[in-house]
PDB file of C-alpha atoms in Angstrom:
ATOM      1  CA  MET A1266       0.283  -0.020   0.207  1.00  0.00           C
ATOM      2  CA  GLY A1267       2.783   2.666  -1.525  1.00  0.00           C
ATOM      3  CA  ALA A1268       2.425   6.614  -2.100  1.00  0.00           C
ATOM      4  CA  LEU A1269       3.222   9.240  -3.676  1.00  0.00           C
ATOM      5  CA  ILE A1270       5.022  11.679  -0.825  1.00  0.00           C
ATOM      6  CA  ASP A1271       6.290  15.081  -2.490  1.00  0.00           C
ATOM      7  CA  GLY A1272       5.538  13.287  -5.869  1.00  0.00           C
ATOM      8  CA  LYS A1273       7.929  11.005  -5.173  1.00  0.00           C
ATOM      9  CA  TRP A1274       6.794   6.811  -5.300  1.00  0.00           C
ATOM     10  CA  THR A1275       8.014   5.335  -1.913  1.00  0.00           C
ATOM     11  CA  GLU A1276       6.513   2.220  -0.384  1.00  0.00           C
ATOM     12  CA  GLU A1277       5.955   3.275   2.870  1.00  0.00           C
ATOM     13  CA  ALA A1278       2.315   3.165   4.157  1.00  0.00           C
ATOM     14  CA  GLU A1279      -0.071   6.020   4.040  1.00  0.00           C
ATOM     15  CA  LYS A1280      -1.840   6.397   7.509  1.00  0.00           C
ATOM     16  CA  ALA A1281      -4.311   4.514   7.032  1.00  0.00           C
ATOM     17  CA  PHE A1282      -5.597   2.475  10.132  1.00  0.00           C
ATOM     18  CA  ARG A1283      -6.288   3.661  13.182  1.00  0.00           C
ATOM     19  CA  GLU A1284      -7.035   1.566  16.297  1.00  0.00           C
ATOM     20  CA  GLY A1285      -6.996  -1.907  13.887  1.00  0.00           C
ATOM     21  CA  ALA A1286      -9.183  -0.203  12.039  1.00  0.00           C
ATOM     22  CA  PHE A1287      -8.840   0.294   8.164  1.00  0.00           C
ATOM     23  CA  THR A1288      -9.693   4.393   7.004  1.00  0.00           C
ATOM     24  CA  ARG A1289     -10.356   4.980   3.709  1.00  0.00           C
ATOM     25  CA  THR A1290      -8.897   8.462   2.256  1.00  0.00           C
ATOM     26  CA  GLU A1291     -10.537  10.533  -0.092  1.00  0.00           C
ATOM     27  CA  SER A1292      -9.405  11.350  -3.391  1.00  0.00           C
ATOM     28  CA  ILE A1293      -8.078  14.710  -4.055  1.00  0.00           C
ATOM     29  CA  PHE A1294      -9.509  15.474  -7.448  1.00  0.00           C
ATOM     30  CA  ASN A1295     -12.863  14.679  -7.380  1.00  0.00           C
ATOM     31  CA  GLN A1296     -14.929  17.559  -8.286  1.00  0.00           C
ATOM     32  CA  ARG A1297     -17.708  16.576 -11.368  1.00  0.00           C
ATOM     33  CA  LEU A1298     -16.854  16.946 -14.673  1.00  0.00           C
ATOM     34  CA  SER A1299     -17.210  20.914 -16.854  1.00  0.00           C
ATOM     35  CA  GLN A1300     -19.777  21.099 -19.800  1.00  0.00           C
ATOM     36  CA  GLY A1301     -17.150  21.499 -21.744  1.00  0.00           C
ATOM     37  CA  VAL A1302     -15.042  17.565 -21.086  1.00  0.00           C
ATOM     38  CA  LEU A1303     -18.561  16.182 -21.564  1.00  0.00           C
ATOM     39  CA  SER A1304     -19.128  18.056 -24.970  1.00  0.00           C
ATOM     40  CA  SER A1305     -15.766  16.920 -25.908  1.00  0.00           C
ATOM     41  CA  ILE A1306     -16.339  13.354 -25.030  1.00  0.00           C
ATOM     42  CA  ALA A1307     -20.379  13.571 -26.822  1.00  0.00           C
ATOM     43  CA  ALA A1308     -17.795  15.291 -29.436  1.00  0.00           C
ATOM     44  CA  ARG A1309     -15.862  11.972 -29.861  1.00  0.00           C
ATOM     45  CA  GLU A1310     -12.705  13.752 -29.573  1.00  0.00           C
ATOM     46  CA  GLN A1311     -10.936  11.152 -27.915  1.00  0.00           C
ATOM     47  CA  ARG A1312      -9.502  14.158 -26.118  1.00  0.00           C
ATOM     48  CA  TYR A1313     -10.183  12.651 -22.148  1.00  0.00           C
ATOM     49  CA  TYR A1314      -9.318   9.101 -21.428  1.00  0.00           C
ATOM     50  CA  LEU A1315     -10.780   6.748 -19.103  1.00  0.00           C
ATOM     51  CA  ILE A1316      -7.986   4.607 -16.815  1.00  0.00           C
ATOM     52  CA  ALA A1317      -9.141   1.884 -14.261  1.00  0.00           C
ATOM     53  CA  SER A1318      -9.261  -1.416 -13.489  1.00  0.00           C
ATOM     54  CA  LEU A1319     -11.421  -4.569 -13.831  1.00  0.00           C
ATOM     55  CA  SER A1320     -10.541  -5.694 -10.312  1.00  0.00           C
ATOM     56  CA  CYS A1321     -11.603  -2.526  -8.098  1.00  0.00           C
ATOM     57  CA  PRO A1322     -15.393  -2.225  -7.544  1.00  0.00           C
ATOM     58  CA  TRP A1323     -14.377   1.620  -7.768  1.00  0.00           C
ATOM     59  CA  SER A1324     -13.008   1.778 -11.051  1.00  0.00           C
ATOM     60  CA  HIS A1325     -15.597  -1.393 -12.511  1.00  0.00           C
ATOM     61  CA  ARG A1326     -18.500   1.252 -11.425  1.00  0.00           C
ATOM     62  CA  VAL A1327     -17.817   4.009 -13.953  1.00  0.00           C
ATOM     63  CA  ILE A1328     -16.944   1.019 -16.641  1.00  0.00           C
ATOM     64  CA  LEU A1329     -20.588   0.062 -16.114  1.00  0.00           C
ATOM     65  CA  VAL A1330     -22.651   3.626 -16.774  1.00  0.00           C
ATOM     66  CA  ARG A1331     -20.055   4.538 -19.534  1.00  0.00           C
ATOM     67  CA  ALA A1332     -21.263   0.719 -20.864  1.00  0.00           C
ATOM     68  CA  LEU A1333     -24.937   1.575 -20.146  1.00  0.00           C
ATOM     69  CA  LYS A1334     -24.871   5.026 -21.389  1.00  0.00           C
ATOM     70  CA  GLY A1335     -24.008   4.229 -24.829  1.00  0.00           C
ATOM     71  CA  LEU A1336     -20.375   5.524 -24.077  1.00  0.00           C
ATOM     72  CA  ASN A1337     -17.826   3.127 -24.885  1.00  0.00           C
ATOM     73  CA  LYS A1338     -17.394   4.742 -28.194  1.00  0.00           C
ATOM     74  CA  LYS A1339     -17.175   7.834 -26.836  1.00  0.00           C
ATOM     75  CA  LEU A1340     -15.022   7.687 -24.305  1.00  0.00           C
ATOM     76  CA  PRO A1341     -11.679   5.195 -24.695  1.00  0.00           C
ATOM     77  CA  LEU A1342     -10.657   3.246 -21.606  1.00  0.00           C
ATOM     78  CA  VAL A1343      -7.780   2.352 -21.049  1.00  0.00           C
ATOM     79  CA  ILE A1344      -7.185  -0.976 -18.503  1.00  0.00           C
ATOM     80  CA  ALA A1345      -4.667  -0.635 -15.787  1.00  0.00           C
ATOM     81  CA  LYS A1346      -3.395  -4.156 -15.281  1.00  0.00           C
ATOM     82  CA  GLY A1347      -0.590  -6.077 -14.022  1.00  0.00           C
ATOM     83  CA  PRO A1348       1.612  -6.412 -10.908  1.00  0.00           C
ATOM     84  CA  ARG A1349       1.240  -4.013  -8.185  1.00  0.00           C
ATOM     85  CA  ILE A1350       4.825  -3.429  -8.523  1.00  0.00           C
ATOM     86  CA  GLU A1351       4.632   0.326  -7.745  1.00  0.00           C
ATOM     87  CA  GLY A1352       0.621   0.586  -7.344  1.00  0.00           C
ATOM     88  CA  TYR A1353      -1.792   0.178 -10.448  1.00  0.00           C
ATOM     89  CA  ALA A1354       0.283  -0.163 -13.126  1.00  0.00           C
ATOM     90  CA  VAL A1355      -0.613   0.799 -17.222  1.00  0.00           C
ATOM     91  CA  ASP A1356       0.605   1.160 -20.828  1.00  0.00           C
ATOM     92  CA  GLY A1357       1.871   4.663 -21.305  1.00  0.00           C
ATOM     93  CA  SER A1358       2.112   3.946 -25.248  1.00  0.00           C
ATOM     94  CA  GLU A1359      -1.807   3.357 -24.735  1.00  0.00           C
ATOM     95  CA  ILE A1360      -2.399   6.839 -24.410  1.00  0.00           C
ATOM     96  CA  PRO A1361      -2.074   9.762 -26.852  1.00  0.00           C
ATOM     97  CA  GLY A1362       0.809  12.277 -25.600  1.00  0.00           C
ATOM     98  CA  LEU A1363       2.320   9.896 -23.458  1.00  0.00           C
ATOM     99  CA  GLU A1364       3.998   7.890 -26.396  1.00  0.00           C
ATOM    100  CA  GLY A1365       8.007   7.805 -25.568  1.00  0.00           C
ATOM    101  CA  LYS A1366       7.545   8.932 -21.903  1.00  0.00           C
ATOM    102  CA  ASN A1367       8.468   5.864 -20.178  1.00  0.00           C
ATOM    103  CA  ILE A1368       5.212   5.592 -18.021  1.00  0.00           C
ATOM    104  CA  HIS A1369       4.467   2.447 -16.592  1.00  0.00           C
ATOM    105  CA  HIS A1370       2.710   3.056 -13.527  1.00  0.00           C
ATOM    106  CA  ILE A1371      -0.731   5.382 -12.247  1.00  0.00           C
ATOM    107  CA  HIS A1372       1.670   6.971  -9.898  1.00  0.00           C
ATOM    108  CA  GLN A1373       3.716   8.762 -13.022  1.00  0.00           C
ATOM    109  CA  LEU A1374       0.013  10.058 -14.416  1.00  0.00           C
ATOM    110  CA  TYR A1375      -0.278  11.906 -10.532  1.00  0.00           C
ATOM    111  CA  ALA A1376       3.062  13.449 -10.308  1.00  0.00           C
ATOM    112  CA  LEU A1377       3.258  14.442 -13.753  1.00  0.00           C
ATOM    113  CA  THR A1378      -0.770  16.671 -12.127  1.00  0.00           C
ATOM    114  CA  ASP A1379       0.919  18.393  -9.595  1.00  0.00           C
ATOM    115  CA  PRO A1380       4.283  17.462  -8.824  1.00  0.00           C
ATOM    116  CA  THR A1381       4.300  17.791  -5.166  1.00  0.00           C
ATOM    117  CA  TYR A1382       1.270  15.578  -4.954  1.00  0.00           C
ATOM    118  CA  SER A1383       0.643  13.042  -1.583  1.00  0.00           C
ATOM    119  CA  GLY A1384      -1.267  10.787  -1.242  1.00  0.00           C
ATOM    120  CA  ARG A1385      -2.549   7.609  -2.904  1.00  0.00           C
ATOM    121  CA  ALA A1386      -2.163   6.539  -6.693  1.00  0.00           C
ATOM    122  CA  THR A1387      -5.878   4.707  -7.481  1.00  0.00           C
ATOM    123  CA  VAL A1388      -8.059   4.327  -9.821  1.00  0.00           C
ATOM    124  CA  PRO A1389     -10.444   4.885 -11.769  1.00  0.00           C
ATOM    125  CA  LEU A1390      -9.392   8.342 -12.768  1.00  0.00           C
ATOM    126  CA  LEU A1391     -10.652  10.276 -16.371  1.00  0.00           C
ATOM    127  CA  TRP A1392      -7.132  11.622 -18.138  1.00  0.00           C
ATOM    128  CA  ASP A1393      -6.827  15.264 -19.985  1.00  0.00           C
ATOM    129  CA  SER A1394      -4.325  13.740 -22.892  1.00  0.00           C
ATOM    130  CA  LYS A1395      -3.887  17.281 -24.343  1.00  0.00           C
ATOM    131  CA  GLU A1396      -2.857  19.015 -20.612  1.00  0.00           C
ATOM    132  CA  GLU A1397      -1.462  16.099 -19.293  1.00  0.00           C
ATOM    133  CA  ARG A1398      -3.580  15.909 -16.320  1.00  0.00           C
ATOM    134  CA  ILE A1399      -6.205  14.294 -14.312  1.00  0.00           C
ATOM    135  CA  ILE A1400      -9.663  16.014 -13.820  1.00  0.00           C
ATOM    136  CA  CYS A1401     -11.402  13.335 -11.868  1.00  0.00           C
ATOM    137  CA  ASN A1402     -10.212  10.893  -9.830  1.00  0.00           C
ATOM    138  CA  SER A1403     -13.241   9.299  -7.626  1.00  0.00           C
ATOM    139  CA  SER A1404     -15.754   7.632  -9.186  1.00  0.00           C
ATOM    140  CA  SER A1405     -19.122   9.193  -7.657  1.00  0.00           C
ATOM    141  CA  PRO A1406     -18.928  12.409  -9.948  1.00  0.00           C
ATOM    142  CA  LEU A1407     -17.975  10.602 -12.590  1.00  0.00           C
ATOM    143  CA  MET A1408     -21.010   8.532 -12.699  1.00  0.00           C
ATOM    144  CA  ARG A1409     -23.433  11.335 -12.117  1.00  0.00           C
ATOM    145  CA  SER A1410     -21.315  13.587 -14.847  1.00  0.00           C
ATOM    146  CA  LEU A1411     -21.226  10.632 -17.642  1.00  0.00           C
ATOM    147  CA  ASP A1412     -24.686  10.274 -16.315  1.00  0.00           C
ATOM    148  CA  ASP A1413     -25.828  14.011 -17.951  1.00  0.00           C
ATOM    149  CA  LEU A1414     -24.884  12.566 -21.381  1.00  0.00           C
ATOM    150  CA  MET A1415     -27.905  11.172 -23.438  1.00  0.00           C
ATOM    151  CA  GLU A1416     -26.939  11.154 -26.825  1.00  0.00           C
ATOM    152  CA  GLU A1417     -26.728   7.771 -27.850  1.00  0.00           C
ATOM    153  CA  THR A1418     -29.364   6.203 -25.122  1.00  0.00           C
ATOM    154  CA  SER A1419     -32.582   7.495 -23.238  1.00  0.00           C
ATOM    155  CA  ILE A1420     -31.121   5.728 -19.721  1.00  0.00           C
ATOM    156  CA  GLN A1421     -31.134   7.856 -16.969  1.00  0.00           C
ATOM    157  CA  LEU A1422     -29.315   6.480 -13.998  1.00  0.00           C
ATOM    158  CA  VAL A1423     -30.204   9.421 -11.742  1.00  0.00           C
ATOM    159  CA  PRO A1424     -33.463  10.694 -12.971  1.00  0.00           C
ATOM    160  CA  SER A1425     -34.851  13.993 -10.694  1.00  0.00           C
ATOM    161  CA  SER A1426     -38.227  12.703  -9.205  1.00  0.00           C
ATOM    162  CA  GLU A1427     -35.590   9.803  -7.006  1.00  0.00           C
ATOM    163  CA  LEU A1428     -32.441  11.848  -6.787  1.00  0.00           C
ATOM    164  CA  HIS A1429     -32.912  12.085  -2.708  1.00  0.00           C
ATOM    165  CA  GLN A1430     -33.761   8.587  -2.195  1.00  0.00           C
ATOM    166  CA  ILE A1431     -30.294   7.983  -4.307  1.00  0.00           C
ATOM    167  CA  ASN A1432     -28.030   9.903  -1.955  1.00  0.00           C
ATOM    168  CA  CYS A1433     -29.603   8.199   0.811  1.00  0.00           C
ATOM    169  CA  LEU A1434     -28.928   4.187  -0.733  1.00  0.00           C
ATOM    170  CA  ASN A1435     -24.875   5.684  -1.692  1.00  0.00           C
ATOM    171  CA  THR A1436     -24.558   6.555   1.789  1.00  0.00           C
ATOM    172  CA  ARG A1437     -25.900   3.174   3.396  1.00  0.00           C
ATOM    173  CA  ILE A1438     -24.479   1.177   0.468  1.00  0.00           C
ATOM    174  CA  HIS A1439     -21.145   2.873   0.830  1.00  0.00           C
ATOM    175  CA  THR A1440     -20.725   3.288   4.440  1.00  0.00           C
ATOM    176  CA  GLY A1441     -22.319  -0.717   5.533  1.00  0.00           C
ATOM    177  CA  LEU A1442     -21.472  -2.382   2.845  1.00  0.00           C
ATOM    178  CA  SER A1443     -19.263  -1.585  -0.200  1.00  0.00           C
ATOM    179  CA  ASN A1444     -16.278  -0.148   2.388  1.00  0.00           C
ATOM    180  CA  ALA A1445     -17.426  -2.267   4.962  1.00  0.00           C
ATOM    181  CA  VAL A1446     -16.083  -5.728   3.167  1.00  0.00           C
ATOM    182  CA  TYR A1447     -12.608  -3.600   2.918  1.00  0.00           C
ATOM    183  CA  ARG A1448     -13.006  -2.707   6.761  1.00  0.00           C
ATOM    184  CA  ALA A1449     -13.707  -5.878   7.131  1.00  0.00           C
ATOM    185  CA  GLY A1450     -10.523  -7.247   5.498  1.00  0.00           C
ATOM    186  CA  LEU A1451      -7.926  -5.006   6.248  1.00  0.00           C
ATOM    187  CA  ALA A1452      -9.550  -5.214  10.099  1.00  0.00           C
ATOM    188  CA  ARG A1453      -6.078  -5.297  11.961  1.00  0.00           C
ATOM    189  CA  SER A1454      -7.500  -6.148  15.768  1.00  0.00           C
ATOM    190  CA  GLN A1455     -10.766  -8.057  16.166  1.00  0.00           C
ATOM    191  CA  ALA A1456     -12.959  -5.540  17.517  1.00  0.00           C
ATOM    192  CA  ALA A1457     -12.991  -3.307  14.380  1.00  0.00           C
ATOM    193  CA  TYR A1458     -13.124  -6.768  12.282  1.00  0.00           C
ATOM    194  CA  LYS A1459     -16.310  -7.854  13.846  1.00  0.00           C
ATOM    195  CA  ASP A1460     -17.619  -4.299  13.953  1.00  0.00           C
ATOM    196  CA  ALA A1461     -17.498  -4.081  10.234  1.00  0.00           C
ATOM    197  CA  VAL A1462     -18.272  -7.783   9.457  1.00  0.00           C
ATOM    198  CA  ASP A1463     -21.516  -6.677  11.467  1.00  0.00           C
ATOM    199  CA  HIS A1464     -22.740  -3.450   9.186  1.00  0.00           C
ATOM    200  CA  VAL A1465     -21.882  -6.051   6.169  1.00  0.00           C
ATOM    201  CA  PHE A1466     -24.177  -8.372   7.090  1.00  0.00           C
ATOM    202  CA  ALA A1467     -26.883  -5.946   8.103  1.00  0.00           C
ATOM    203  CA  THR A1468     -26.645  -3.934   5.283  1.00  0.00           C
ATOM    204  CA  LEU A1469     -27.643  -7.104   3.538  1.00  0.00           C
ATOM    205  CA  ASP A1470     -30.304  -7.760   4.986  1.00  0.00           C
ATOM    206  CA  PHE A1471     -31.929  -4.658   4.886  1.00  0.00           C
ATOM    207  CA  LEU A1472     -30.820  -5.149   1.048  1.00  0.00           C
ATOM    208  CA  GLU A1473     -32.931  -8.616   0.825  1.00  0.00           C
ATOM    209  CA  ASP A1474     -36.059  -7.621   2.358  1.00  0.00           C
ATOM    210  CA  ARG A1475     -35.969  -4.311   0.024  1.00  0.00           C
ATOM    211  CA  LEU A1476     -35.056  -6.274  -3.284  1.00  0.00           C
ATOM    212  CA  SER A1477     -37.562  -9.121  -1.812  1.00  0.00           C
ATOM    213  CA  VAL A1478     -40.382  -6.419  -3.162  1.00  0.00           C
ATOM    214  CA  SER A1479     -38.942  -4.743  -5.753  1.00  0.00           C
ATOM    215  CA  ARG A1480     -37.110  -5.948  -8.590  1.00  0.00           C
ATOM    216  CA  TYR A1481     -34.065  -2.448  -8.080  1.00  0.00           C
ATOM    217  CA  LEU A1482     -33.719  -0.725  -5.223  1.00  0.00           C
ATOM    218  CA  CYS A1483     -35.765   2.371  -6.336  1.00  0.00           C
ATOM    219  CA  GLY A1484     -38.583   0.236  -7.976  1.00  0.00           C
ATOM    220  CA  SER A1485     -38.394  -1.024 -11.824  1.00  0.00           C
ATOM    221  CA  GLN A1486     -35.994   1.115 -13.684  1.00  0.00           C
ATOM    222  CA  ILE A1487     -32.163   1.087 -12.514  1.00  0.00           C
ATOM    223  CA  THR A1488     -30.422   3.589 -10.943  1.00  0.00           C
ATOM    224  CA  GLU A1489     -27.183   4.450  -9.760  1.00  0.00           C
ATOM    225  CA  SER A1490     -27.811   3.049  -6.991  1.00  0.00           C
ATOM    226  CA  ASP A1491     -27.966   0.052  -8.354  1.00  0.00           C
ATOM    227  CA  LEU A1492     -24.773   0.088  -9.989  1.00  0.00           C
ATOM    228  CA  GLN A1493     -23.239   0.955  -6.917  1.00  0.00           C
ATOM    229  CA  LEU A1494     -24.510  -1.999  -5.276  1.00  0.00           C
ATOM    230  CA  PHE A1495     -23.884  -4.927  -8.262  1.00  0.00           C
ATOM    231  CA  THR A1496     -20.101  -3.907  -8.386  1.00  0.00           C
ATOM    232  CA  THR A1497     -20.096  -5.147  -4.564  1.00  0.00           C
ATOM    233  CA  LEU A1498     -21.988  -8.512  -5.120  1.00  0.00           C
ATOM    234  CA  VAL A1499     -20.459  -9.817  -8.602  1.00  0.00           C
ATOM    235  CA  ARG A1500     -17.273  -9.888  -5.859  1.00  0.00           C
ATOM    236  CA  PHE A1501     -18.696 -10.469  -3.152  1.00  0.00           C
ATOM    237  CA  ASP A1502     -18.565 -14.822  -3.039  1.00  0.00           C
ATOM    238  CA  ALA A1503     -15.358 -14.681  -5.135  1.00  0.00           C
ATOM    239  CA  VAL A1504     -13.465 -12.617  -2.913  1.00  0.00           C
ATOM    240  CA  TYR A1505     -15.428 -10.414  -0.527  1.00  0.00           C
ATOM    241  CA  ALA A1506     -16.256 -14.010   1.211  1.00  0.00           C
ATOM    242  CA  THR A1507     -13.311 -15.489   1.746  1.00  0.00           C
ATOM    243  CA  HIS A1508     -10.229 -13.169   0.945  1.00  0.00           C
ATOM    244  CA  PHE A1509     -11.961 -10.316   3.255  1.00  0.00           C
ATOM    245  CA  ARG A1510     -13.375 -13.289   6.005  1.00  0.00           C
ATOM    246  CA  CYS A1511     -16.703 -11.809   5.445  1.00  0.00           C
ATOM    247  CA  THR A1512     -17.772 -15.563   5.941  1.00  0.00           C
ATOM    248  CA  ARG A1513     -21.170 -15.340   7.688  1.00  0.00           C
ATOM    249  CA  LYS A1514     -23.575 -15.571   4.122  1.00  0.00           C
ATOM    250  CA  ARG A1515     -22.962 -16.098   1.531  1.00  0.00           C
ATOM    251  CA  LEU A1516     -24.551 -14.138  -1.782  1.00  0.00           C
ATOM    252  CA  VAL A1517     -26.254 -17.403  -2.707  1.00  0.00           C
ATOM    253  CA  ASP A1518     -27.611 -17.503   0.371  1.00  0.00           C
ATOM    254  CA  TYR A1519     -29.929 -14.627   0.118  1.00  0.00           C
ATOM    255  CA  PRO A1520     -32.879 -15.249  -2.584  1.00  0.00           C
ATOM    256  CA  SER A1521     -33.829 -11.928  -3.587  1.00  0.00           C
ATOM    257  CA  LEU A1522     -30.283 -10.264  -3.934  1.00  0.00           C
ATOM    258  CA  TRP A1523     -29.156 -13.168  -5.595  1.00  0.00           C
ATOM    259  CA  ALA A1524     -31.578 -13.287  -8.319  1.00  0.00           C
ATOM    260  CA  TYR A1525     -31.010  -9.725  -8.527  1.00  0.00           C
ATOM    261  CA  ALA A1526     -27.607  -8.795  -8.933  1.00  0.00           C
ATOM    262  CA  ARG A1527     -28.380 -12.131 -11.766  1.00  0.00           C
ATOM    263  CA  ASP A1528     -30.775  -9.326 -12.814  1.00  0.00           C
ATOM    264  CA  ILE A1529     -28.763  -6.915 -13.826  1.00  0.00           C
ATOM    265  CA  TYR A1530     -25.664  -8.917 -14.768  1.00  0.00           C
ATOM    266  CA  LEU A1531     -28.216 -10.578 -17.326  1.00  0.00           C
ATOM    267  CA  LEU A1532     -28.648  -6.705 -18.838  1.00  0.00           C
ATOM    268  CA  PRO A1533     -27.033  -6.240 -21.942  1.00  0.00           C
ATOM    269  CA  GLY A1534     -23.353  -4.914 -21.925  1.00  0.00           C
ATOM    270  CA  VAL A1535     -23.214  -6.129 -18.402  1.00  0.00           C
ATOM    271  CA  SER A1536     -21.001  -9.409 -18.360  1.00  0.00           C
ATOM    272  CA  GLU A1537     -19.313  -8.186 -20.959  1.00  0.00           C
ATOM    273  CA  THR A1538     -17.229  -5.567 -18.345  1.00  0.00           C
ATOM    274  CA  VAL A1539     -17.002  -8.687 -15.727  1.00  0.00           C
ATOM    275  CA  ASP A1540     -14.202 -10.262 -15.594  1.00  0.00           C
ATOM    276  CA  PHE A1541     -14.044 -13.113 -12.896  1.00  0.00           C
ATOM    277  CA  SER A1542      -9.973 -13.545 -13.187  1.00  0.00           C
ATOM    278  CA  ALA A1543      -8.922 -10.138 -13.258  1.00  0.00           C
ATOM    279  CA  ILE A1544     -10.863  -9.948  -9.735  1.00  0.00           C
ATOM    280  CA  LEU A1545      -9.630 -13.053  -8.355  1.00  0.00           C
ATOM    281  CA  ASP A1546      -6.053 -11.169  -9.732  1.00  0.00           C
ATOM    282  CA  GLY A1547      -6.445  -8.195  -8.341  1.00  0.00           C
ATOM    283  CA  TYR A1548      -6.898  -9.510  -4.749  1.00  0.00           C
ATOM    284  CA  TYR A1549      -5.636 -12.616  -3.962  1.00  0.00           C
ATOM    285  CA  SER A1550      -1.698 -11.197  -5.895  1.00  0.00           C
ATOM    286  CA  ASN A1551      -1.768  -7.796  -4.694  1.00  0.00           C
ATOM    287  CA  ASP A1552      -2.280  -8.499  -1.221  1.00  0.00           C
ATOM    288  CA  GLY A1553       0.441  -9.535   0.407  1.00  0.00           C
ATOM    289  CA  ASP A1554       0.209  -8.536   4.355  1.00  0.00           C
ATOM    290  CA  ILE A1555      -3.412 -11.058   4.143  1.00  0.00           C
ATOM    291  CA  ASN A1556      -1.838 -13.520   1.477  1.00  0.00           C
ATOM    292  CA  PRO A1557       1.742 -13.138   1.614  1.00  0.00           C
ATOM    293  CA  TYR A1558       2.099 -16.572  -0.658  1.00  0.00           C
ATOM    294  CA  GLY A1559       0.196 -14.649  -3.362  1.00  0.00           C
ATOM    295  CA  ILE A1560      -2.586 -17.918  -3.440  1.00  0.00           C
ATOM    296  CA  ILE A1561      -5.173 -17.383  -5.881  1.00  0.00           C
ATOM    297  CA  ALA A1562      -8.379 -19.317  -4.688  1.00  0.00           C
ATOM    298  CA  ASP A1563     -10.974 -21.594  -7.044  1.00  0.00           C
ATOM    299  CA  LEU A1564     -13.710 -19.165  -8.482  1.00  0.00           C
ATOM    300  CA  PRO A1565     -17.281 -20.359  -6.638  1.00  0.00           C
ATOM    301  CA  THR A1566     -19.310 -22.807  -8.850  1.00  0.00           C
ATOM    302  CA  VAL A1567     -22.994 -20.583  -9.723  1.00  0.00           C
ATOM    303  CA  ASN A1568     -24.507 -19.862 -12.998  1.00  0.00           C
ATOM    304  CA  TRP A1569     -24.715 -16.458 -13.250  1.00  0.00           C
ATOM    305  CA  LEU A1570     -26.392 -17.324 -16.337  1.00  0.00           C
ATOM    306  CA  ALA A1571     -29.345 -18.635 -14.559  1.00  0.00           C
ATOM    307  CA  PRO A1572     -32.807 -17.138 -15.265  1.00  0.00           C
ATOM    308  CA  HIS A1573     -33.055 -14.205 -12.522  1.00  0.00           C
ATOM    309  CA  THR A1574     -37.225 -14.965 -12.068  1.00  0.00           C
ATOM    310  CA  ARG A1575     -37.808 -10.937 -11.416  1.00  0.00           C
ATOM    311  CA  HIS A1576     -39.635  -9.476 -13.802  1.00  0.00           C
ATOM    312  CA  HIS A1577     -43.169 -10.000 -12.159  1.00  0.00           C
ATOM    313  CA  LEU A1578     -41.970  -7.486  -9.459  1.00  0.00           C
ATOM    314  CA  ALA A1579     -43.896  -4.504  -8.405  1.00  0.00           C
ATOM    315  CA  SER A1580     -43.353  -1.479 -11.197  1.00  0.00           C
ATOM    316  CA  GLU A1581     -43.141   0.362  -8.134  1.00  0.00           C
ATOM    317  CA  GLY A1582     -40.812  -0.081  -5.585  1.00  0.00           C
ATOM    318  CA  PRO A1583     -39.998   0.864  -2.016  1.00  0.00           C
ATOM    319  CA  VAL A1584     -41.178   4.511  -0.984  1.00  0.00           C
ATOM    320  CA  THR A1585     -38.612   4.916   1.754  1.00  0.00           C
ATOM    321  CA  THR A1586     -35.133   4.208   2.000  1.00  0.00           C
TER     322      THR A1586
END
């Protein structure tokens, strides 16, 4: 868990633990995209590049928005992959303007953006190939901004009528599940682990009840909250239930959640964004503290293509979060 200090890579771990509990640091470049950036993407100018990892759930969220909004041809995608010798690896030759600049690591893009930057070098990020700088490195503003582009599809992931409910759900999913599985897996004390696991399964229980009467979290229409939840669910049995020690239950032990996850997986364009090999390798090969020998566990034998039978659910979803 190395980091940049004044623009220089160091293997010194960022101070992310307090009393044995993992604390996630906030992204630095977390502003919404400007209208000028969005217009450039819509015009297929190929100036801005989404750089993401197929193993990272936060990257996956933005990749899903890109796919469901029909932006695959408008917003080029560069995959950060390979051994994380100095954090996430990236091939700079895939990005215009960086050819020949010996770019092999994501942290080098942070240093190009700000030579004095100190902190983690994370993905996803939106890279400006003209000005050679990071525009945004936070999944939430990236998702929300890209949803404003409506040229290719009528789908709207954050309809104004559901904005408050979506924001509440996003907070609950992040705090109680998406970040809580990391707090469980990276905990350095029994108390911190127990607190995190209790949050994980209380949230899953809440979601199971909600999705037993509603096809998606806000009713019959998929929203941003569903994408945030899906990227955690699709990784749950493969890595969180085992590698992160969230062993109390598996996703397949929740009838509604398991069918709901398959429902989303079977939507056009979604399964193409899921790479289980990359997910397994990303977690098991790069968590040396909790998997020192880098042994990659088998993928659970489950059928993601099995019919979900959720079309019959009422079109009106829960009225409150």
